[in-house]
XYZ file of C-alpha atoms in Angstrom:
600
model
C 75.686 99.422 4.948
C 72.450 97.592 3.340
C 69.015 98.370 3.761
C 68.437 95.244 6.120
C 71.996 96.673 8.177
C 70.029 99.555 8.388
C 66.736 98.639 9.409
C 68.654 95.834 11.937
C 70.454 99.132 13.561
C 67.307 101.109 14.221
C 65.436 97.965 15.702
C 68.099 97.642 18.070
C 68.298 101.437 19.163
C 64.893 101.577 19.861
C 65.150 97.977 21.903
C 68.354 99.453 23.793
C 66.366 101.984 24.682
C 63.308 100.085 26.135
C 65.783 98.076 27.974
C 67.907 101.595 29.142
C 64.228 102.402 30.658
C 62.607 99.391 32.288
C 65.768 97.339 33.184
C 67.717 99.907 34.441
C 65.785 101.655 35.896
C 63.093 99.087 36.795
C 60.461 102.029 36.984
C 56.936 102.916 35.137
C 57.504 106.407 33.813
C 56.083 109.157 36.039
C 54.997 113.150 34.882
C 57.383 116.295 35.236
C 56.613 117.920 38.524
C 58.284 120.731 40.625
C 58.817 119.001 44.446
C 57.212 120.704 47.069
C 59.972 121.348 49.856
C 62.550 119.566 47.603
C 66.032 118.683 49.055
C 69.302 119.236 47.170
C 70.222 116.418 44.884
C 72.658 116.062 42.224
C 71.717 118.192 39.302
C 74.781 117.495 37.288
C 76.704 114.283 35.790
C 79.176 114.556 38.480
C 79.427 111.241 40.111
C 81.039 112.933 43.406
C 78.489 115.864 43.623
C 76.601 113.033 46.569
C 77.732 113.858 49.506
C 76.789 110.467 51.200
C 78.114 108.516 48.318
C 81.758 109.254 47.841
C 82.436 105.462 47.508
C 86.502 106.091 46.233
C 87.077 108.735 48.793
C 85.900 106.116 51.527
C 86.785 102.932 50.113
C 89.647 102.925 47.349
C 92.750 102.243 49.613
C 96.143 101.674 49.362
C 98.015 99.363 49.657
C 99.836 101.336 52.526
C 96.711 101.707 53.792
C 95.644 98.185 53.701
C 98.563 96.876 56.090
C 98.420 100.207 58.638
C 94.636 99.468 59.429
C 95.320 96.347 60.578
C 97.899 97.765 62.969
C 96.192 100.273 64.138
C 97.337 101.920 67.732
C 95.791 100.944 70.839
C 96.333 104.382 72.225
C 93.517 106.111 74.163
C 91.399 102.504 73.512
C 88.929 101.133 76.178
C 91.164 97.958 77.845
C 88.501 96.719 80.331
C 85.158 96.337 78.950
C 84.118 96.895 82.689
C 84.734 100.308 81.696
C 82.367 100.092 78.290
C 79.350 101.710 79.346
C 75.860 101.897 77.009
C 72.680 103.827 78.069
C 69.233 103.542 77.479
C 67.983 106.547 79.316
C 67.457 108.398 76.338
C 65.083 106.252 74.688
C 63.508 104.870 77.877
C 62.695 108.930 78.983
C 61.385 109.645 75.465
C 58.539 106.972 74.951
C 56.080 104.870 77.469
C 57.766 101.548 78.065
C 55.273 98.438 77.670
C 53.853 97.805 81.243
C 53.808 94.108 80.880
C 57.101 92.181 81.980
C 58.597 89.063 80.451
C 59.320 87.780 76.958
C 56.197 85.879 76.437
C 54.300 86.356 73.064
C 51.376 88.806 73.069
C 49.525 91.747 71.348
C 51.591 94.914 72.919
C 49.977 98.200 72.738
C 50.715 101.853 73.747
C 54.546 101.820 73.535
C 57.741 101.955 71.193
C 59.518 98.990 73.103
C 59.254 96.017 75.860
C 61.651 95.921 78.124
C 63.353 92.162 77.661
C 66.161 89.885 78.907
C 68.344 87.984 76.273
C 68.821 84.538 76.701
C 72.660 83.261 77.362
C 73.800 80.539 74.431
C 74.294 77.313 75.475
C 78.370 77.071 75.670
C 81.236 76.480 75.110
C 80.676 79.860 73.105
C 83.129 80.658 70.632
C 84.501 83.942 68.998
C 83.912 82.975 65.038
C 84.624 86.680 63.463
C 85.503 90.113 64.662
C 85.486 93.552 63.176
C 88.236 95.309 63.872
C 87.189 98.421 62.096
C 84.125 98.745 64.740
C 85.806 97.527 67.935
C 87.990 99.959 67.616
C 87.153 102.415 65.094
C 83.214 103.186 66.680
C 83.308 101.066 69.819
C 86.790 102.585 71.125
C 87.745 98.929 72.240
C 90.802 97.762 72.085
C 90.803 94.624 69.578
C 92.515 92.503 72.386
C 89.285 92.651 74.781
C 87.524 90.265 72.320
C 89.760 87.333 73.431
C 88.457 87.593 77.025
C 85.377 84.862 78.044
C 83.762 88.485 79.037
C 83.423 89.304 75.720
C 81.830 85.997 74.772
C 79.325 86.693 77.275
C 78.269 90.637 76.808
C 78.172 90.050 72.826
C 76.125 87.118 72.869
C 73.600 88.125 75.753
C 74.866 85.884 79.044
C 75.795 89.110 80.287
C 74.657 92.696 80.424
C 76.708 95.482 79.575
C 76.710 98.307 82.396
C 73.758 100.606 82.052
C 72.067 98.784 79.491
C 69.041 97.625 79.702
C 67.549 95.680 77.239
C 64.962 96.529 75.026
C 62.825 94.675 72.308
C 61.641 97.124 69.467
C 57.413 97.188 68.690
C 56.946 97.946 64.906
C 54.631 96.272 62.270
C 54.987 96.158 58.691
C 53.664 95.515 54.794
C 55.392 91.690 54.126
C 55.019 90.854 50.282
C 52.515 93.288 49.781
C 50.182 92.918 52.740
C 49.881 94.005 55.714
C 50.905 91.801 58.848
C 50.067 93.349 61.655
C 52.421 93.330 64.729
C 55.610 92.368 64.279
C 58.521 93.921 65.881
C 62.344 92.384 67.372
C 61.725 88.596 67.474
C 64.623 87.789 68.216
C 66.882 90.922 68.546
C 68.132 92.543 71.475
C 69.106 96.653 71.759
C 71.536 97.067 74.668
C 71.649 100.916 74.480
C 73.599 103.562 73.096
C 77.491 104.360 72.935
C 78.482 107.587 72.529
C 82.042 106.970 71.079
C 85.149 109.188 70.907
C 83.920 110.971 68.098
C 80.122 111.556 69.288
C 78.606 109.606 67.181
C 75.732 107.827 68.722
C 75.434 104.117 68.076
C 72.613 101.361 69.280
C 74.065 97.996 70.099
C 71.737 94.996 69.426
C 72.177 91.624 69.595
C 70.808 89.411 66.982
C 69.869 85.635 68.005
C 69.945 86.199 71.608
C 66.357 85.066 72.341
C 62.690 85.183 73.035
C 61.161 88.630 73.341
C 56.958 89.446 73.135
C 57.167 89.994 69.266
C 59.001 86.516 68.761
C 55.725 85.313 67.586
C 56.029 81.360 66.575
C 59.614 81.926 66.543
C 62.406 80.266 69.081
C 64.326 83.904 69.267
C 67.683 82.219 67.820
C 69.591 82.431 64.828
C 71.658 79.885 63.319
C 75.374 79.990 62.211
C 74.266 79.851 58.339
C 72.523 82.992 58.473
C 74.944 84.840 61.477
C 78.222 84.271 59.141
C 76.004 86.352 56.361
C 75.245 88.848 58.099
C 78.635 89.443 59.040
C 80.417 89.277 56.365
C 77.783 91.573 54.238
C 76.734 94.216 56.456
C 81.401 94.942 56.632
C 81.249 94.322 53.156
C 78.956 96.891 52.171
C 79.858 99.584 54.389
C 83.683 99.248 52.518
C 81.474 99.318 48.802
C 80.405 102.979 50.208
C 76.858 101.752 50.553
C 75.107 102.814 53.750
C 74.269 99.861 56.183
C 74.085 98.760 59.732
C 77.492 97.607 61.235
C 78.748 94.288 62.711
C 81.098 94.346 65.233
C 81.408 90.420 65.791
C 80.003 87.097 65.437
C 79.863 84.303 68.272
C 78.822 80.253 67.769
C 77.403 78.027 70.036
C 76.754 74.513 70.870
C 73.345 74.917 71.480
C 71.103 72.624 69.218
C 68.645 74.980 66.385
C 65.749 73.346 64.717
C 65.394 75.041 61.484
C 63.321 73.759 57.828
C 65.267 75.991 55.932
C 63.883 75.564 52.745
C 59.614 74.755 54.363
C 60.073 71.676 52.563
C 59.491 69.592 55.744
C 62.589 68.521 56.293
C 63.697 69.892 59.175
C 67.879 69.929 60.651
C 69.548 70.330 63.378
C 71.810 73.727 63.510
C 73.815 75.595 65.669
C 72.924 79.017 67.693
C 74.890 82.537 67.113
C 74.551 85.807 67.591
C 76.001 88.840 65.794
C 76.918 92.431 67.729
C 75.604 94.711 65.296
C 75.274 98.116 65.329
C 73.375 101.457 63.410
C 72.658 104.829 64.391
C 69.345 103.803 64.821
C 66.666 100.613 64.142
C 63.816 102.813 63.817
C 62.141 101.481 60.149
C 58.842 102.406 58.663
C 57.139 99.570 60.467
C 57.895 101.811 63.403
C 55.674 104.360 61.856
C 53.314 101.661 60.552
C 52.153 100.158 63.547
C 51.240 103.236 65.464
C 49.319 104.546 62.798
C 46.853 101.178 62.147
C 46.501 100.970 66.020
C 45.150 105.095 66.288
C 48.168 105.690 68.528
C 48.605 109.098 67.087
C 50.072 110.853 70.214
C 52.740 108.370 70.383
C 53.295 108.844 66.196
C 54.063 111.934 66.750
C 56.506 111.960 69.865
C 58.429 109.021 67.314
C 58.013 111.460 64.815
C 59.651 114.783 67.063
C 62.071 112.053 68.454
C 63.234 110.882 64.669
C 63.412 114.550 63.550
C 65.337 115.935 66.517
C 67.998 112.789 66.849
C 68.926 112.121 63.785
C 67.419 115.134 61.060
C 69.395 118.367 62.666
C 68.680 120.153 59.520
C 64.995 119.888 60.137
C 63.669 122.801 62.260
C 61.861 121.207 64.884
C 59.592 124.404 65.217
C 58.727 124.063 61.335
C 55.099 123.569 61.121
C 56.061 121.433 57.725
C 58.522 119.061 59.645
C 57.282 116.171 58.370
C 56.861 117.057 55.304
C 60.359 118.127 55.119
C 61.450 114.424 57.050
C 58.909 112.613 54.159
C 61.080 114.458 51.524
C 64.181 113.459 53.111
C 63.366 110.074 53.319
C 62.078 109.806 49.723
C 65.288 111.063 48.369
C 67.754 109.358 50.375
C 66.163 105.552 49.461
C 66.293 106.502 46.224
C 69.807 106.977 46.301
C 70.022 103.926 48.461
C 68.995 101.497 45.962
C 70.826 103.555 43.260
C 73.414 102.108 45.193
C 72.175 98.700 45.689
C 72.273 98.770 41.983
C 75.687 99.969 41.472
C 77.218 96.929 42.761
C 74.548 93.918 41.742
C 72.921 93.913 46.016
C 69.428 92.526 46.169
C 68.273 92.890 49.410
C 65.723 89.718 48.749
C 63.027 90.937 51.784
C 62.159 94.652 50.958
C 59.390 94.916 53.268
C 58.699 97.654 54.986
C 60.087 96.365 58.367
C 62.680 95.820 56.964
C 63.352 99.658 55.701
C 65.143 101.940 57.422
C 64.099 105.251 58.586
C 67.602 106.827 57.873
C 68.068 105.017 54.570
C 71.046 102.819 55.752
C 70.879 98.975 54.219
C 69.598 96.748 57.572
C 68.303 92.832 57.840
C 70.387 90.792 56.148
C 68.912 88.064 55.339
C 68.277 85.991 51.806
C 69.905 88.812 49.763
C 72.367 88.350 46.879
C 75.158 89.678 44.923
C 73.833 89.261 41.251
C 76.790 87.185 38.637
C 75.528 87.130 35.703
C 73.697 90.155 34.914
C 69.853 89.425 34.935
C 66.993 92.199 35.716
C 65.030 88.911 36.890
C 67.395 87.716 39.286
C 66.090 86.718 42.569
C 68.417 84.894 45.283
C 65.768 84.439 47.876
C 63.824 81.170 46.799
C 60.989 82.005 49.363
C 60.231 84.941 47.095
C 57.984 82.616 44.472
C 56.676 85.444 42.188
C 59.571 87.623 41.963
C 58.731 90.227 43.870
C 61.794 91.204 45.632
C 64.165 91.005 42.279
C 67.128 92.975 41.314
C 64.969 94.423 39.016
C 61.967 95.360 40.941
C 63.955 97.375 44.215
C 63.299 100.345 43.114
C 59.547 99.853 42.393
C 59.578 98.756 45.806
C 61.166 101.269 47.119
C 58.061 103.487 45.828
C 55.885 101.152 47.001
C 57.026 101.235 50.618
C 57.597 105.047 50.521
C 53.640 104.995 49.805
C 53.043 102.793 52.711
C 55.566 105.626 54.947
C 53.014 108.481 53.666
C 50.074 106.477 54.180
C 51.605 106.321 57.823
C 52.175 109.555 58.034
C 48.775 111.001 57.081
C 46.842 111.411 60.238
C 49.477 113.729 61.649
C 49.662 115.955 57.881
C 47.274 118.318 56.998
C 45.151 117.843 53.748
C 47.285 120.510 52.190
C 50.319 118.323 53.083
C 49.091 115.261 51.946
C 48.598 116.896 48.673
C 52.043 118.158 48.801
C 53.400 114.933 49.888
C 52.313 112.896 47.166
C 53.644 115.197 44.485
C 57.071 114.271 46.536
C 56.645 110.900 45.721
C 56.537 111.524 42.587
C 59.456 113.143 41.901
C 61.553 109.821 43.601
C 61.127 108.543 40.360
C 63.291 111.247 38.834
C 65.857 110.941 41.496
C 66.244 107.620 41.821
C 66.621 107.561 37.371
C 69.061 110.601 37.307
C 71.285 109.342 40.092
C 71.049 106.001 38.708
C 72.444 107.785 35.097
C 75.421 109.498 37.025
C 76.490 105.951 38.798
C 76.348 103.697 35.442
C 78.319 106.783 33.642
C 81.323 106.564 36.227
C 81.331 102.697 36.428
C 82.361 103.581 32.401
C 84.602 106.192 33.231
C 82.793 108.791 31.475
C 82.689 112.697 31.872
C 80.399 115.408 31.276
C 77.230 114.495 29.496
C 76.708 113.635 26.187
C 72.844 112.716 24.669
C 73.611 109.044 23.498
C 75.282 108.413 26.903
C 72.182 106.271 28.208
C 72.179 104.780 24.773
C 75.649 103.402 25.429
C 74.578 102.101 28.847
C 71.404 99.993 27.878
C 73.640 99.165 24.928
C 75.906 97.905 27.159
C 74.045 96.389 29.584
C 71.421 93.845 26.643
C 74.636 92.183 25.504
C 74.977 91.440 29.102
C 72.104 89.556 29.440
C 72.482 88.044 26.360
C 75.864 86.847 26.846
C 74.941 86.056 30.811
C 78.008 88.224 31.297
C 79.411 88.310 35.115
C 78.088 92.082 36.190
C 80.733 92.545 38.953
C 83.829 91.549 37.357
C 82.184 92.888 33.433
C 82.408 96.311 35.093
C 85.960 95.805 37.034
C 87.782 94.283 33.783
C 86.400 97.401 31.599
C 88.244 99.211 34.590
C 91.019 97.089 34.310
C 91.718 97.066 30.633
C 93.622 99.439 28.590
C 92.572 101.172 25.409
C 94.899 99.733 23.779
C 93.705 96.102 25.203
C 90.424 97.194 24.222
C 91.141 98.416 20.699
C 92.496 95.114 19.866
C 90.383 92.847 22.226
C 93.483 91.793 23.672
C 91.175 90.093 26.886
C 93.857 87.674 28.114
C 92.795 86.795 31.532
C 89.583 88.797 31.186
C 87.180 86.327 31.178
C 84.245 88.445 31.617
C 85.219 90.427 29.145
C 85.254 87.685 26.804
C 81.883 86.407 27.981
C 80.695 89.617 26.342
C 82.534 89.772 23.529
C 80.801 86.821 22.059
C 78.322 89.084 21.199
C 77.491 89.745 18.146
C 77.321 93.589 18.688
C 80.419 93.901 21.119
C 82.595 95.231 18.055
C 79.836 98.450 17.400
C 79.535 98.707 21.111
C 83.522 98.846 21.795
C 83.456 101.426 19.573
C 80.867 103.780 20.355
C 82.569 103.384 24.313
C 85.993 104.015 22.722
C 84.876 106.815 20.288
C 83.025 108.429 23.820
C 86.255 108.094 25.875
C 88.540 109.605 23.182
C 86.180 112.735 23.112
C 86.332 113.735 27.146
C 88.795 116.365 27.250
C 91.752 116.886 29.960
C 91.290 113.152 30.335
C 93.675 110.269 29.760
C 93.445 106.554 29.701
C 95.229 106.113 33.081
C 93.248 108.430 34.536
C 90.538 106.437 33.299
C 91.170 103.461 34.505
C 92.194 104.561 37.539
C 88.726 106.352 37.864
C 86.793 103.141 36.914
C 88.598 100.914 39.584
C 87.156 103.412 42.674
C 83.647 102.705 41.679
C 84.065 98.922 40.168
C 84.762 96.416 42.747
C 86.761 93.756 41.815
C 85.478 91.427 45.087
C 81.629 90.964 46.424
C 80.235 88.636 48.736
C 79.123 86.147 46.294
C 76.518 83.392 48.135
C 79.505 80.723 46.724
C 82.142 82.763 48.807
C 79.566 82.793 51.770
C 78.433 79.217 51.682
C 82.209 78.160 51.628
C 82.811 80.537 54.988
C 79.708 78.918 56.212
C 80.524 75.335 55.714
C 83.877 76.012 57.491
C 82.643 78.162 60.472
C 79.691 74.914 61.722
C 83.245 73.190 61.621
C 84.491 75.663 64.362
C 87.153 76.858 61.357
C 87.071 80.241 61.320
C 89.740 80.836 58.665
C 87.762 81.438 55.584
C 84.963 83.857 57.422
C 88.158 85.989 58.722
C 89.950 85.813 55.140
C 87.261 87.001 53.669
C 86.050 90.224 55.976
C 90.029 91.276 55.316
C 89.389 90.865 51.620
C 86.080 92.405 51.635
C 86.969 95.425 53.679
C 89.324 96.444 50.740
C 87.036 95.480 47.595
C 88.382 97.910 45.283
C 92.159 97.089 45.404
C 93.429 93.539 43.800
C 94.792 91.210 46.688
C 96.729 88.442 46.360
C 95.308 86.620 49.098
C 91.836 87.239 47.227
C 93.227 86.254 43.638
C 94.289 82.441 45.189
C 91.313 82.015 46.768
C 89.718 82.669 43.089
C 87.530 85.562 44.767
C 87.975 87.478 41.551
C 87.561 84.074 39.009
C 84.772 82.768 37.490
C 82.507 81.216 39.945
C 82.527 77.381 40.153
C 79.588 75.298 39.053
C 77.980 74.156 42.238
C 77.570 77.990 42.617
C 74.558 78.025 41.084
C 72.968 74.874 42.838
C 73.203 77.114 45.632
C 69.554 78.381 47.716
C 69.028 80.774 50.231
C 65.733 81.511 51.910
C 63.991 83.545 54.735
C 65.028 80.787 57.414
C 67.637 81.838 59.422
């Protein structure tokens, strides 16, 4: 090697490096610290030592599998949704209910919710998508009650559901970086809560079923555009292993929507719909926000008690630390969160902090994006001007809106506690980094730790952006490949992987990944591989894939949009339906004409 080989080498260890810690990562550097009431996160390399993260265990199916799900036995289902009953007694009985009636606009004070009436679609109303997975597997339905026009009607607000009654949720929030003041359910609908077979508790909400007080300028609909994505990702991502609100089916309309979707002034006629979704809760930390800037501390900490007793059973609700203890959960769990936004290329597009969830589960869908080629900068929503909300950026935003969550908890912590809580928020930094090390080590298949493993990653990841090498299918054709194919670049039918080896480093980079592989002991390359392929999806909701379901479904063909929830609830096992449909190919060139926005 000569002098300038040399010098070349160390320039570019020191750049992979840099890159390892500001694109990766996306994060300033913050001091050692020792967290204050610190929960249990992964101390080692293991990539299954997450309890709420064992993607293959929950996701990697087969093929058995695949076809028995579909078939699954209506035994002990619900065949009459007359006999479907929600409740909303808890959550009335818990908090003051706004005294005003109706779903007119206006400041609302004092309260957690308004009671309010959805508005029926204007028919004939039609049954676009359906998740069997929910119906049945959380709802207890049996699939063949969604054919009756009573379904049509209770999921998409004509009807109500026995013992609910509706409610519109009051929160605030920080939007781009400011504060906006009141916001709350503009057009969202929470039927009440179904405790299912297993006793889980779920909210129902409707989405796009109408006015309610917080719809502020807004008409309370939603149009088919942004319904069919919201559908199809919120499935998706619950089958990646990422935690996310639920959608158990999506209903079109007739009925005329007025919608500038890109503010450009020109302004189109759509269609209404409404999607049945579903979380364990739609509490966010705008909840938290808006009680705290209005001096309603009484009622901050009855949400507060509420939160911790519902949904935090290992916090002690006598604890005088509580929440403390609840901050600390919080902090940890959306670090992992975006970890695993990051895993599989999701940018959420609107991480404001209404649109955060108090239990760390992915909710709003609305301009986000599955990043192709692999770009820190990447940004799918176009309303977001200055980058903000990129790929890149989530997890500084994650700190930022954790900030905003203690700065709304502070009037009911101690001074002692704020101290302590801000030394908590501090340590998300290390969290979010080391769990964002174990994830990028098992998309490569590699064990135990070695110290140039994060060397190998940013390594890895610069001759991605360089090459503009696809990030999804990159990762699943490194999965894919043998050793063998890799030792002699055999990448027949790997196009990504030939994107990347037109770099001019790939050779010293193949390598330094094969030298690392042959070194893990006990292991072997079909273990490997096999390995790879649970955490490496080989099918994501690209916007193309979306926009194509989209175009179909305002054509009243639902084909594509029920295609491609089948192929998305299985994302880690190679389909032949999904192969035709070129699901898995390199994306076609009007893909990247393509816009989303905020309008929906």
């Amino acid at each position: 090697m000569t002098l300038s080989d040399t010098l070349e080498a160390a320039a570019l260890f020191v750049e992979m490096w840099s890159i390892y810690k500001v694109l990766v990562f996306a994060l300033v550097s913050a001091s050692s610290f020792t967290p204050v009431y610190a929960l249990d996160f992964c101390q080692t390399t293991d990539p299954d030592c997450n309890s709420h993260d064992n993607i293959a265990s929950n996701t990697q199916q087969s093929l058995h599998t695949f076809k028995s799900r579909w078939n699954m036995s209506a035994a002990n289902l619900i065949q009459h949704l007359d006999q479907f009953t929600v409740s909303c007694k808890k959550l009335i009985d818990a908090f003051p209910i706004d005294e005003v009636d109706g779903n007119f606009v206006r400041t609302v004070k004092n309260c957690i919710f308004s009671k309010s009436i959805p508005t029926s679609l204007k028919g004939p109303l039609k049954l676009a998508a359906v998740s069997k997975d929910v119906i049945e597997g959380i709802l207890d339905l049996d699939i063949a009650v969604t054919q009756s026009d009573d379904f049509l009607h209770y999921a998409s607000g004509g009807r109500l559901l026995p013992g609910s009654i509706p409610l519109a949720h009051r929160y605030g929030g920080h939007q781009f970086g400011y504060w906006a003041g009141q916001l709350g359910d503009g057009r969202a609908h929470s039927l009440g809560q179904y405790i299912n077979r297993k006793g889980e508790i779920w909210e129902l909400q409707l989405k796009g079923s109408g006015k309610t007080p917080y719809s502020r300028s807004g008409d309370g609909r939603a149009v088919i555009r942004s319904s069919v994505r919201e559908f199809l990702c919120s499935e998706a991502m619950h089958f990646l292993g990422v935690p996310t609100s639920r959608a158990a089916s999506l209903i079109v309309s007739e009925e005329p929507v007025f919608r500038d979707q890109f503010y450009n002034g020109n302004v189109k006629t759509e269609r209404g719909a409404v999607v049945l979704r579903l979380a364990k809760s739609w509490l966010r930390i705008g909840s938290l926000e808006i009680l705290s800037h209005s001096g309603e501390i009484d009622l901050l900490r009855k949400l507060l008690n509420f939160v911790i007793d519902e949904h935090f059973p290992s916090i002690n609700s006598n604890d005088p630390d509580k929440y403390l203890v609840l901050y600390t959960t919080v902090v940890n769990e959306t670090a992992h969160l975006i970890a695993q936004w990051m895993s599989v290329g999701f940018t959420h597009g609107v991480c404001n902090t209404d649109n955060f969830s108090l239990l760390s589960i992915t909710i709003d869908y609305g301009p986000f994006g599955f990043m192709e080629s692999y770009d820190p900068n990447f940004v799918p929503n176009t309303s977001d001007d200055e980058g903000r909300y990129s790929i890149g950026a989530q997890a500084n935003v994650g700190l930022f809106n954790l900030e905003k969550l203690l700065g709304a908890l502070s009037p009911v912590l101690s001074n002692k506690q704020q101290r302590e809580a801000k030394i908590i928020l501090k340590g998300y930094v290390d969290i979010y980094q080391m769990r964002i090390h174990q994830i990028f080590k098992a998309k490569l298949g590699l064990l135990d730790e070695e110290e140039n493993d994060g060397y190998l990653i940013a390594f890895l990841l610069k001759m991605m952006e360089d090459t503009q090498s696809d990030f999804t299918m990159t990762f699943r054709q490194l999965s894919e490949a043998s050793a063998e194919q890799l030792h002699n670049r055999d990448f027949t039918k790997m196009w990504a992987l030939e994107d990347l080896s037109s770099h001019k480093h790939f050779s010293d980079w193949l390598n330094m990944y094969l030298l690392r592989l042959s070194r893990q002991p006990n292991d072997n390359d079909a273990d490997r591989q096999d390995r790879m392929k649970t955490v490496n999806p080989r099918y994501v909701l690209r916007n193309w894939m979306a926009e194509s379901a989209i175009r179909k479904t305002e054509m009243n063909d639902f084909s594509e949009v029920e295609q491609m929830h089948r192929v998305l609830s299985f994302p880690f096992v190679t389909q032949k339906t999904a192969e035709e449909a070129g699901y898995a190919a390199r994306p076609p060139l009007w893909a990247k004409r393509l816009k989303v926005s905020c309008s929906s």
